[in-house]
Short mmCIF file of C-alpha atoms in Angstrom, two decimals:
data_model
loop_
_atom_site.label_atom_id
_atom_site.label_comp_id
_atom_site.label_asym_id
_atom_site.label_seq_id
_atom_site.Cartn_x
_atom_site.Cartn_y
_atom_site.Cartn_z
CA UNK A 1 19.00 42.72 -27.89
CA UNK A 2 19.38 40.34 -25.35
CA UNK A 3 18.29 40.15 -21.62
CA UNK A 4 19.19 37.70 -19.02
CA UNK A 5 16.79 36.72 -16.06
CA UNK A 6 17.85 34.93 -13.01
CA UNK A 7 15.45 33.18 -10.63
CA UNK A 8 17.02 32.50 -7.23
CA UNK A 9 15.10 29.57 -5.82
CA UNK A 10 15.75 27.41 -2.74
CA UNK A 11 15.96 24.32 -4.80
CA UNK A 12 18.06 25.67 -7.75
CA UNK A 13 18.93 28.72 -9.60
CA UNK A 14 17.47 29.16 -13.27
CA UNK A 15 18.71 31.49 -15.89
CA UNK A 16 17.10 32.62 -19.12
CA UNK A 17 18.20 34.43 -22.26
CA UNK A 18 15.59 36.37 -23.98
CA UNK A 19 15.70 37.89 -27.44
CA UNK A 20 13.69 41.06 -26.80
CA UNK A 21 13.32 41.75 -30.67
CA UNK A 22 11.08 38.52 -31.02
CA UNK A 23 9.97 37.90 -27.49
CA UNK A 24 11.45 34.31 -27.74
CA UNK A 25 13.39 32.69 -25.07
CA UNK A 26 16.49 31.44 -26.65
CA UNK A 27 17.81 29.17 -23.86
CA UNK A 28 17.20 28.16 -20.22
CA UNK A 29 19.55 26.70 -17.67
CA UNK A 30 19.19 25.31 -14.24
CA UNK A 31 21.99 24.79 -11.77
CA UNK A 32 22.68 22.61 -9.73
CA UNK A 33 21.27 19.35 -11.34
CA UNK A 34 20.16 18.22 -8.01
CA UNK A 35 18.39 20.24 -5.37
CA UNK A 36 20.35 22.57 -3.36
CA UNK A 37 20.50 21.54 0.28
CA UNK A 38 18.42 23.29 2.92
CA UNK A 39 20.44 23.29 6.30
CA UNK A 40 18.31 22.51 9.34
CA UNK A 41 20.45 22.90 12.49
CA UNK A 42 17.39 22.83 14.70
CA UNK A 43 13.77 21.60 14.14
CA UNK A 44 11.58 24.30 12.17
CA UNK A 45 14.90 26.07 11.09
CA UNK A 46 15.79 26.45 7.46
CA UNK A 47 19.20 28.17 6.27
CA UNK A 48 21.13 28.29 3.05
CA UNK A 49 24.60 29.80 2.22
CA UNK A 50 24.04 32.94 0.21
CA UNK A 51 27.55 32.37 -1.56
CA UNK A 52 26.13 29.07 -2.82
CA UNK A 53 23.40 30.97 -4.72
CA UNK A 54 26.06 33.32 -6.21
CA UNK A 55 28.11 30.24 -7.36
CA UNK A 56 25.00 28.55 -9.09
CA UNK A 57 24.30 31.82 -10.81
CA UNK A 58 27.74 31.74 -12.27
CA UNK A 59 27.22 28.02 -13.07
CA UNK A 60 23.83 28.77 -14.63
CA UNK A 61 25.15 31.53 -16.75
CA UNK A 62 28.05 29.27 -18.20
CA UNK A 63 25.38 26.64 -19.06
CA UNK A 64 23.31 29.30 -20.62
CA UNK A 65 26.27 30.30 -22.96
CA UNK A 66 26.89 26.70 -23.70
CA UNK A 67 23.38 26.29 -25.02
CA UNK A 68 23.14 29.45 -26.96
CA UNK A 69 26.54 31.18 -27.49
CA UNK A 70 26.02 34.86 -27.46
CA UNK A 71 28.12 38.21 -27.79
CA UNK A 72 28.24 39.72 -24.26
CA UNK A 73 27.77 43.32 -25.83
CA UNK A 74 24.23 42.15 -26.94
CA UNK A 75 23.16 41.61 -23.21
CA UNK A 76 21.46 45.16 -22.37
CA UNK A 77 19.93 44.24 -19.00
CA UNK A 78 19.68 41.71 -16.24
CA UNK A 79 16.72 40.66 -14.13
CA UNK A 80 16.43 38.98 -10.82
CA UNK A 81 13.80 37.11 -9.19
CA UNK A 82 14.26 35.46 -5.85
CA UNK A 83 12.90 33.38 -3.02
CA UNK A 84 10.94 35.74 -0.67
CA UNK A 85 11.20 36.56 3.06
CA UNK A 86 14.75 35.35 3.47
CA UNK A 87 17.34 37.30 5.55
CA UNK A 88 20.97 37.94 4.47
CA UNK A 89 23.36 39.91 6.88
CA UNK A 90 26.51 41.40 5.68
CA UNK A 91 29.27 43.44 7.34
CA UNK A 92 31.00 46.41 6.15
CA UNK A 93 33.26 44.59 3.80
CA UNK A 94 30.16 42.93 2.24
CA UNK A 95 30.92 39.62 3.62
CA UNK A 96 28.05 37.25 4.75
CA UNK A 97 27.98 36.90 8.52
CA UNK A 98 25.80 33.81 8.82
CA UNK A 99 23.81 31.51 6.66
CA UNK A 100 20.74 33.08 5.27
CA UNK A 101 17.48 32.47 7.36
CA UNK A 102 15.08 31.44 4.48
CA UNK A 103 11.41 31.69 3.75
CA UNK A 104 10.38 28.34 5.34
CA UNK A 105 12.29 28.96 8.60
CA UNK A 106 9.72 29.09 11.49
CA UNK A 107 12.08 30.34 14.36
CA UNK A 108 10.54 33.84 14.60
CA UNK A 109 6.94 32.90 14.80
CA UNK A 110 6.78 33.81 18.44
CA UNK A 111 8.51 36.98 17.99
CA UNK A 112 6.17 38.13 15.27
CA UNK A 113 3.26 37.14 17.17
CA UNK A 114 4.25 39.15 20.35
CA UNK A 115 4.80 42.20 18.03
CA UNK A 116 1.22 41.76 16.73
CA UNK A 117 -0.19 41.71 20.15
CA UNK A 118 2.11 44.65 21.59
CA UNK A 119 1.83 47.04 18.57
CA UNK A 120 -1.87 45.88 18.33
CA UNK A 121 -3.59 44.07 15.70
CA UNK A 122 -5.39 47.17 14.37
CA UNK A 123 -2.13 49.10 13.88
CA UNK A 124 -0.39 46.11 12.06
CA UNK A 125 -3.23 45.33 9.85
CA UNK A 126 -3.91 48.87 8.81
CA UNK A 127 -0.17 49.88 8.43
CA UNK A 128 1.57 46.60 7.57
CA UNK A 129 -1.42 44.81 6.04
CA UNK A 130 -0.06 41.82 7.82
CA UNK A 131 0.99 40.46 11.14
CA UNK A 132 4.75 40.82 11.43
CA UNK A 133 4.61 37.04 11.71
CA UNK A 134 7.49 34.99 10.65
CA UNK A 135 8.78 37.58 8.06
CA UNK A 136 12.13 39.19 7.62
CA UNK A 137 11.91 41.81 10.22
CA UNK A 138 11.08 39.23 12.92
CA UNK A 139 13.82 37.05 11.78
CA UNK A 140 16.21 39.94 12.26
CA UNK A 141 14.96 40.50 15.75
CA UNK A 142 15.68 36.95 16.38
CA UNK A 143 19.23 37.55 15.58
CA UNK A 144 19.19 40.56 17.98
CA UNK A 145 17.98 38.39 20.65
CA UNK A 146 19.91 35.27 20.12
CA UNK A 147 23.16 36.21 18.19
CA UNK A 148 24.22 39.53 19.38
CA UNK A 149 27.83 38.91 18.32
CA UNK A 150 26.35 38.76 14.82
CA UNK A 151 23.96 41.51 15.15
CA UNK A 152 26.58 44.00 16.19
CA UNK A 153 28.52 43.35 13.12
CA UNK A 154 25.64 43.76 10.81
CA UNK A 155 26.16 46.70 8.23
CA UNK A 156 23.19 45.88 6.05
CA UNK A 157 20.43 43.42 5.77
CA UNK A 158 19.01 42.13 2.59
CA UNK A 159 16.58 39.73 0.83
CA UNK A 160 18.05 36.92 -1.21
CA UNK A 161 17.61 38.95 -4.48
CA UNK A 162 19.29 42.04 -2.88
CA UNK A 163 22.30 39.93 -2.17
CA UNK A 164 22.58 38.62 -5.74
CA UNK A 165 22.27 42.38 -6.82
CA UNK A 166 25.11 43.10 -4.34
CA UNK A 167 27.25 40.43 -6.04
CA UNK A 168 26.48 41.75 -9.53
CA UNK A 169 26.83 45.61 -8.78
CA UNK A 170 28.67 45.91 -5.45
CA UNK A 171 25.66 48.02 -3.96
CA UNK A 172 23.37 47.25 -1.32
CA UNK A 173 19.91 48.17 -2.68
CA UNK A 174 16.38 46.77 -2.19
CA UNK A 175 12.85 47.53 -3.67
CA UNK A 176 9.61 48.86 -2.00
CA UNK A 177 8.13 45.40 -3.05
CA UNK A 178 10.83 43.78 -1.25
CA UNK A 179 10.60 45.87 1.97
CA UNK A 180 6.95 45.16 2.06
CA UNK A 181 7.49 41.37 1.85
CA UNK A 182 9.67 41.77 4.95
CA UNK A 183 7.03 43.84 6.83
CA UNK A 184 9.32 46.78 6.75
CA UNK A 185 6.77 49.01 4.73
CA UNK A 186 4.00 51.29 5.89
CA UNK A 187 1.30 51.10 3.18
CA UNK A 188 -0.74 54.22 4.14
CA UNK A 189 2.46 56.26 4.84
CA UNK A 190 4.28 55.01 1.77
CA UNK A 191 7.54 54.76 3.63
CA UNK A 192 9.53 52.50 5.80
CA UNK A 193 7.45 51.48 8.99
CA UNK A 194 9.55 52.84 11.89
CA UNK A 195 7.01 51.79 14.56
CA UNK A 196 7.98 48.04 13.98
CA UNK A 197 11.66 48.75 13.83
CA UNK A 198 11.39 50.80 16.97
CA UNK A 199 9.58 47.97 18.80
CA UNK A 200 12.17 45.54 17.52
CA UNK A 201 15.12 48.10 18.38
CA UNK A 202 16.28 47.88 14.83
CA UNK A 203 17.98 50.68 13.21
CA UNK A 204 16.60 51.77 9.96
CA UNK A 205 20.14 52.30 8.74
CA UNK A 206 20.44 48.48 8.53
CA UNK A 207 18.17 48.62 5.53
CA UNK A 208 19.45 48.87 1.94
CA UNK A 209 18.90 51.87 -0.42
CA UNK A 210 15.59 51.76 -2.22
CA UNK A 211 15.61 51.49 -5.99
CA UNK A 212 12.73 51.00 -8.41
CA UNK A 213 11.45 47.60 -9.39
CA UNK A 214 11.88 48.56 -13.09
CA UNK A 215 14.94 50.71 -13.91
CA UNK A 216 18.65 50.84 -13.58
CA UNK A 217 19.54 49.39 -9.98
CA UNK A 218 23.31 49.26 -10.54
CA UNK A 219 25.75 48.06 -13.00
CA UNK A 220 28.12 44.97 -13.23
CA UNK A 221 31.37 45.47 -11.52
CA UNK A 222 34.50 44.43 -13.29
CA UNK A 223 34.92 41.45 -11.10
CA UNK A 224 31.29 40.20 -11.50
CA UNK A 225 31.51 40.81 -15.25
CA UNK A 226 34.77 38.82 -15.44
CA UNK A 227 33.24 35.93 -13.45
CA UNK A 228 30.08 35.70 -15.59
CA UNK A 229 31.88 36.51 -18.81
CA UNK A 230 29.74 39.76 -19.51
CA UNK A 231 30.52 43.24 -19.86
CA UNK A 232 31.26 45.58 -17.08
CA UNK A 233 28.64 48.21 -16.81
CA UNK A 234 25.85 45.91 -18.02
CA UNK A 235 22.80 47.27 -16.02
CA UNK A 236 20.56 45.37 -13.64
CA UNK A 237 17.16 46.81 -14.51
CA UNK A 238 14.56 44.44 -12.68
CA UNK A 239 14.01 42.80 -9.48
CA UNK A 240 11.06 41.14 -7.63
CA UNK A 241 10.33 38.40 -5.13
CA UNK A 242 9.48 35.13 -6.90
CA UNK A 243 5.62 35.42 -6.45
CA UNK A 244 5.24 39.00 -7.70
CA UNK A 245 7.63 37.97 -10.49
CA UNK A 246 5.66 35.03 -11.29
CA UNK A 247 2.66 37.26 -11.55
CA UNK A 248 4.44 39.59 -13.84
CA UNK A 249 5.82 36.72 -15.99
CA UNK A 250 2.20 35.59 -16.55
CA UNK A 251 1.14 39.13 -17.28
CA UNK A 252 -0.94 39.44 -14.11
CA UNK A 253 -0.81 43.19 -13.28
CA UNK A 254 -4.43 44.43 -13.05
CA UNK A 255 -7.10 43.83 -10.37
CA UNK A 256 -8.93 40.63 -10.74
CA UNK A 257 -6.00 38.82 -12.24
CA UNK A 258 -4.35 35.86 -10.37
CA UNK A 259 -1.40 33.71 -10.85
CA UNK A 260 -0.51 30.35 -9.22
CA UNK A 261 2.61 28.28 -8.83
CA UNK A 262 3.30 24.83 -7.38
CA UNK A 263 7.08 24.47 -7.06
CA UNK A 264 8.73 23.79 -3.60
CA UNK A 265 5.82 25.80 -1.97
CA UNK A 266 2.68 26.62 -3.79
CA UNK A 267 1.18 29.92 -4.20
CA UNK A 268 -2.06 31.81 -5.31
CA UNK A 269 -1.26 35.52 -5.97
CA UNK A 270 -4.03 37.89 -6.95
CA UNK A 271 -3.84 41.49 -7.84
CA UNK A 272 -5.92 44.17 -5.96
CA UNK A 273 -6.26 47.87 -6.30
CA UNK A 274 -6.92 48.52 -2.57
CA UNK A 275 -5.19 47.89 0.51
CA UNK A 276 -6.72 44.80 1.98
CA UNK A 277 -5.94 42.25 4.62
CA UNK A 278 -7.11 39.04 6.23
CA UNK A 279 -7.62 39.80 9.96
CA UNK A 280 -5.87 36.66 10.97
CA UNK A 281 -3.10 37.35 8.64
CA UNK A 282 -3.38 33.88 7.12
CA UNK A 283 -2.88 35.22 3.69
CA UNK A 284 -0.69 38.42 3.06
CA UNK A 285 -0.67 41.58 1.10
CA UNK A 286 2.54 42.99 -0.41
CA UNK A 287 3.30 45.87 -2.90
CA UNK A 288 3.14 44.45 -6.49
CA UNK A 289 5.88 45.26 -9.11
CA UNK A 290 3.60 47.76 -11.03
CA UNK A 291 2.40 49.75 -8.06
CA UNK A 292 2.64 53.47 -8.64
CA UNK A 293 1.77 56.88 -7.20
CA UNK A 294 -1.32 57.18 -9.48
CA UNK A 295 -2.77 53.51 -9.09
CA UNK A 296 -2.51 50.95 -6.06
CA UNK A 297 -1.40 47.61 -7.19
CA UNK A 298 -1.05 45.17 -4.31
CA UNK A 299 -0.42 41.40 -4.50
CA UNK A 300 -2.57 39.32 -2.05
CA UNK A 301 -0.65 36.13 -1.50
CA UNK A 302 -1.58 32.73 0.06
CA UNK A 303 1.42 30.31 0.50
CA UNK A 304 1.32 26.63 1.18
CA UNK A 305 4.75 25.57 2.13
CA UNK A 306 4.43 21.84 1.55
CA UNK A 307 3.81 21.68 -2.19
CA UNK A 308 6.44 20.30 -4.53
CA UNK A 309 8.67 19.44 -1.65
CA UNK A 310 6.01 16.90 -0.40
CA UNK A 311 5.90 15.25 -3.83
CA UNK A 312 9.72 15.18 -3.83
CA UNK A 313 9.80 13.62 -0.53
CA UNK A 314 7.36 10.86 -1.73
CA UNK A 315 9.60 10.24 -4.81
CA UNK A 316 12.50 9.86 -2.77
CA UNK A 317 10.90 7.43 -0.36
CA UNK A 318 9.48 5.27 -3.31
CA UNK A 319 12.80 5.10 -5.02
CA UNK A 320 13.69 4.98 -8.69
CA UNK A 321 10.54 6.50 -10.33
CA UNK A 322 10.24 9.64 -12.53
CA UNK A 323 7.59 12.34 -11.77
CA UNK A 324 5.85 11.49 -15.01
CA UNK A 325 5.43 7.97 -14.01
CA UNK A 326 4.24 9.10 -10.52
CA UNK A 327 1.68 11.22 -12.20
CA UNK A 328 0.48 8.42 -14.34
CA UNK A 329 0.35 5.91 -11.63
CA UNK A 330 -1.64 8.41 -9.40
CA UNK A 331 -4.44 8.32 -12.07
CA UNK A 332 -5.17 4.53 -11.30
CA UNK A 333 -6.60 5.35 -7.94
CA UNK A 334 -10.10 6.97 -7.81
CA UNK A 335 -10.98 10.59 -6.87
CA UNK A 336 -10.70 11.06 -3.08
CA UNK A 337 -8.09 8.19 -2.99
CA UNK A 338 -10.59 5.76 -1.48
CA UNK A 339 -10.49 7.69 1.69
CA UNK A 340 -6.77 8.26 2.00
CA UNK A 341 -5.91 11.74 3.19
CA UNK A 342 -2.59 13.61 2.98
CA UNK A 343 -2.07 16.97 4.96
CA UNK A 344 1.22 18.32 3.40
CA UNK A 345 2.15 20.67 6.32
CA UNK A 346 5.72 19.26 6.89
CA UNK A 347 7.72 22.30 5.64
CA UNK A 348 7.66 24.76 8.55
CA UNK A 349 5.01 26.95 10.02
CA UNK A 350 2.17 27.40 7.53
CA UNK A 351 0.75 30.99 7.50
CA UNK A 352 -2.72 29.71 6.25
CA UNK A 353 -2.88 27.77 9.70
CA UNK A 354 -2.08 30.81 11.65
CA UNK A 355 1.62 30.13 11.76
CA UNK A 356 1.18 26.65 13.27
CA UNK A 357 3.76 23.90 12.33
CA UNK A 358 1.69 20.77 12.66
CA UNK A 359 3.70 18.45 10.60
CA UNK A 360 2.61 16.37 7.73
CA UNK A 361 -0.14 13.74 8.32
CA UNK A 362 -1.37 10.69 6.48
CA UNK A 363 -4.91 9.76 7.70
CA UNK A 364 -7.25 7.01 7.01
CA UNK A 365 -4.47 4.47 5.73
CA UNK A 366 -5.81 0.95 5.42
CA UNK A 367 -3.07 -1.72 4.76
CA UNK A 368 -5.47 -3.98 2.98
CA UNK A 369 -7.15 -1.56 0.68
CA UNK A 370 -4.59 1.25 -0.10
CA UNK A 371 -1.74 0.65 -2.55
CA UNK A 372 0.96 3.01 -4.06
CA UNK A 373 -1.39 4.65 -6.47
CA UNK A 374 -3.63 5.76 -3.70
CA UNK A 375 -0.83 7.45 -1.73
CA UNK A 376 0.50 9.06 -5.01
CA UNK A 377 -3.11 10.52 -5.66
CA UNK A 378 -3.69 11.47 -1.93
CA UNK A 379 -0.43 13.51 -2.12
CA UNK A 380 -1.45 15.54 -5.18
CA UNK A 381 -4.95 15.95 -3.81
CA UNK A 382 -3.78 16.98 -0.48
CA UNK A 383 -1.61 19.71 -2.04
CA UNK A 384 -4.58 20.97 -3.98
CA UNK A 385 -6.89 20.88 -1.04
CA UNK A 386 -4.26 22.85 0.91
CA UNK A 387 -4.19 25.51 -1.70
CA UNK A 388 -7.97 25.60 -1.95
CA UNK A 389 -7.99 26.35 1.82
CA UNK A 390 -6.12 29.39 1.36
CA UNK A 391 -8.00 30.26 -1.70
CA UNK A 392 -11.31 30.24 0.34
CA UNK A 393 -9.65 32.83 2.79
CA UNK A 394 -8.82 35.03 -0.21
CA UNK A 395 -12.40 34.68 -1.48
CA UNK A 396 -13.64 35.71 2.01
CA UNK A 397 -11.58 38.84 1.75
CA UNK A 398 -13.76 39.69 -1.26
CA UNK A 399 -11.37 38.72 -4.12
CA UNK A 400 -13.31 37.37 -6.93
CA UNK A 401 -11.10 34.51 -8.62
CA UNK A 402 -12.57 32.53 -11.39
CA UNK A 403 -9.39 32.10 -13.56
CA UNK A 404 -5.73 31.79 -12.79
CA UNK A 405 -2.71 31.72 -14.92
CA UNK A 406 0.28 29.23 -14.28
CA UNK A 407 3.53 28.34 -16.00
CA UNK A 408 3.61 24.94 -17.55
CA UNK A 409 6.05 23.62 -14.84
CA UNK A 410 6.48 21.82 -11.60
CA UNK A 411 3.15 20.31 -10.21
CA UNK A 412 1.40 21.85 -13.06
CA UNK A 413 3.03 19.29 -15.46
CA UNK A 414 0.64 16.82 -14.02
CA UNK A 415 -2.75 16.50 -15.91
CA UNK A 416 -4.14 15.01 -12.70
CA UNK A 417 -2.95 18.07 -10.52
CA UNK A 418 -4.54 20.36 -12.98
CA UNK A 419 -7.66 18.34 -13.03
CA UNK A 420 -7.96 18.42 -9.24
CA UNK A 421 -7.02 22.21 -8.93
CA UNK A 422 -9.66 23.27 -11.55
CA UNK A 423 -12.51 21.24 -10.11
CA UNK A 424 -11.79 21.66 -6.44
CA UNK A 425 -11.26 25.50 -6.69
CA UNK A 426 -13.86 25.98 -9.60
CA UNK A 427 -11.52 28.05 -11.50
CA UNK A 428 -10.26 27.81 -15.11
CA UNK A 429 -6.42 27.35 -15.48
CA UNK A 430 -4.31 28.94 -18.21
CA UNK A 431 -1.03 27.30 -18.79
CA UNK A 432 1.79 29.20 -20.44
CA UNK A 433 5.19 28.51 -21.67
CA UNK A 434 6.99 30.73 -19.14
CA UNK A 435 8.72 30.47 -15.85
CA UNK A 436 10.26 33.01 -13.35
CA UNK A 437 13.72 33.37 -15.03
CA UNK A 438 11.92 34.16 -18.20
CA UNK A 439 9.73 36.70 -16.27
CA UNK A 440 12.69 38.35 -14.93
CA UNK A 441 14.37 38.64 -18.34
CA UNK A 442 11.14 40.37 -19.65
CA UNK A 443 11.20 42.62 -16.59
CA UNK A 444 14.69 43.55 -17.35
CA UNK A 445 13.80 44.51 -20.91
CA UNK A 446 10.86 46.70 -19.42
CA UNK A 447 13.18 48.10 -16.90
CA UNK A 448 15.79 48.91 -19.31
CA UNK A 449 13.29 50.91 -21.40
CA UNK A 450 13.58 48.57 -24.50
CA UNK A 451 10.10 47.20 -24.27
CA UNK A 452 6.86 48.31 -23.02
CA UNK A 453 4.95 46.14 -20.54
CA UNK A 454 2.77 45.16 -23.46
CA UNK A 455 5.57 44.43 -25.82
CA UNK A 456 7.34 42.28 -23.21
CA UNK A 457 4.87 39.47 -23.55
CA UNK A 458 5.40 38.81 -27.21
CA UNK A 459 6.51 35.28 -27.81
CA UNK A 460 4.53 33.98 -24.58
CA UNK A 461 2.03 31.49 -25.62
CA UNK A 462 -1.00 29.98 -23.84
CA UNK A 463 -0.44 26.21 -24.18
CA UNK A 464 -3.88 24.98 -22.72
CA UNK A 465 -7.00 26.07 -20.76
CA UNK A 466 -8.35 23.62 -18.11
CA UNK A 467 -11.98 24.49 -17.39
CA UNK A 468 -13.86 23.09 -14.43
CA UNK A 469 -16.03 20.09 -15.29
CA UNK A 470 -19.53 19.95 -13.54
CA UNK A 471 -19.39 16.08 -13.68
CA UNK A 472 -16.25 16.06 -11.58
CA UNK A 473 -16.88 19.06 -9.34
CA UNK A 474 -19.06 17.07 -7.13
CA UNK A 475 -16.64 14.29 -6.59
CA UNK A 476 -13.84 16.62 -5.55
CA UNK A 477 -16.11 18.78 -3.47
CA UNK A 478 -16.93 15.65 -1.54
CA UNK A 479 -13.38 14.63 -1.19
CA UNK A 480 -12.32 18.15 0.01
CA UNK A 481 -15.05 18.35 2.47
CA UNK A 482 -13.82 15.15 3.90
CA UNK A 483 -10.33 16.51 4.02
CA UNK A 484 -11.28 19.85 5.58
CA UNK A 485 -13.24 18.02 8.31
CA UNK A 486 -10.18 16.11 9.33
CA UNK A 487 -7.93 19.23 9.12
CA UNK A 488 -10.24 21.06 11.56
CA UNK A 489 -9.94 18.00 13.91
CA UNK A 490 -6.26 18.08 13.72
CA UNK A 491 -6.10 21.92 14.40
CA UNK A 492 -8.69 21.55 17.24
CA UNK A 493 -6.52 18.73 18.91
CA UNK A 494 -3.42 20.57 18.48
CA UNK A 495 -1.78 17.73 16.38
#
């Protein structure tokens, strides 16, 4: 039995074909070959065309079949992972009304802050476990205020993964986990939060129908099946935002377990069995995929927007160089990059900085001393230091994180990045041969009832464990302290 997983990212769409009987991933595909564009019509805005996601799903499926030809009748379920917090609006004919406002768009920061103040911090934190911030509900209110001609035509609003499910099944659906990531969910009431919707003058009728994260969420329409060359009626059986899904793909499901990613953005995501929150809403709590009526499972998430995108920007500036060569060259500079500091906050408002958009900064540059290796290293260190800044907030909330799991991908392909992360954060890193698309395929097998959660992780291997090294920890602690002092100065001066 085969299961297909799709990971709807902002850079590309990934697809994976899983053989559920062996737990092996038979093939993976990524489309397009170059990163998808992010539209920036105004500073701090970030948009994408949802239909382009669907076209790349079609392309990735064709690539998957080319790598490993398969009988469509063998595919028993489809899983979807997706970039979180985005907003897709469709009309009654299920046509997209405007470009999606994606996760790193900062236009609704002030709207969310005003709601946080008006509804009251105690209410928002106890019911939403977050400030409304720059999340999906606030983005929808922005459309209400600034594009009434669009708002009045909206039939349903969806997250990016919900839109792909619509293209597959013809149905507008979402999940509780998805509603929580949009700050539509009331945690103690275990229902849609109407107080925030009323404050924003948004009708709850605009929300899609709730389906379980695991289980049949709809079936392939004849049109979608013909486009993908799959069988009509094939069920969609799993859906989750990219970070809850990444945690699932790494078998991070129980309290005390944590996952991390370092793609376009960087995340540490830890599972907790109690509703908890950061009083400044710098890190955020959402419903985890295995939450249930008998056991609370929330995911506490800290996000650094400027992670892989910072490294990608640097690569584009340097020119013809591979990431592997960048990683190697960075090791030629000493820990701390000889005083060169990089603050990778150039990808929209950063939640860990209180939704401030301070831009990226290079500090301490000396033309007579610093060379390319110093800058390459300073970027990787700056990314880790930003992640560690958020990790410290999580630890202050009472989360005990000494070991994290990550896929062997993106920034974690860099031995230097892994070294800096383990020793700065003082955590062990477990690297696995998995990614979001594979996780979505395994989730689909669970949702179809073909595999138990335990059985779903057959075939996943731990490739390496990176332990902190006491001899290096002091050097990185000194470098991080220097970086942190400069960050505080930047924030204090409003830079």
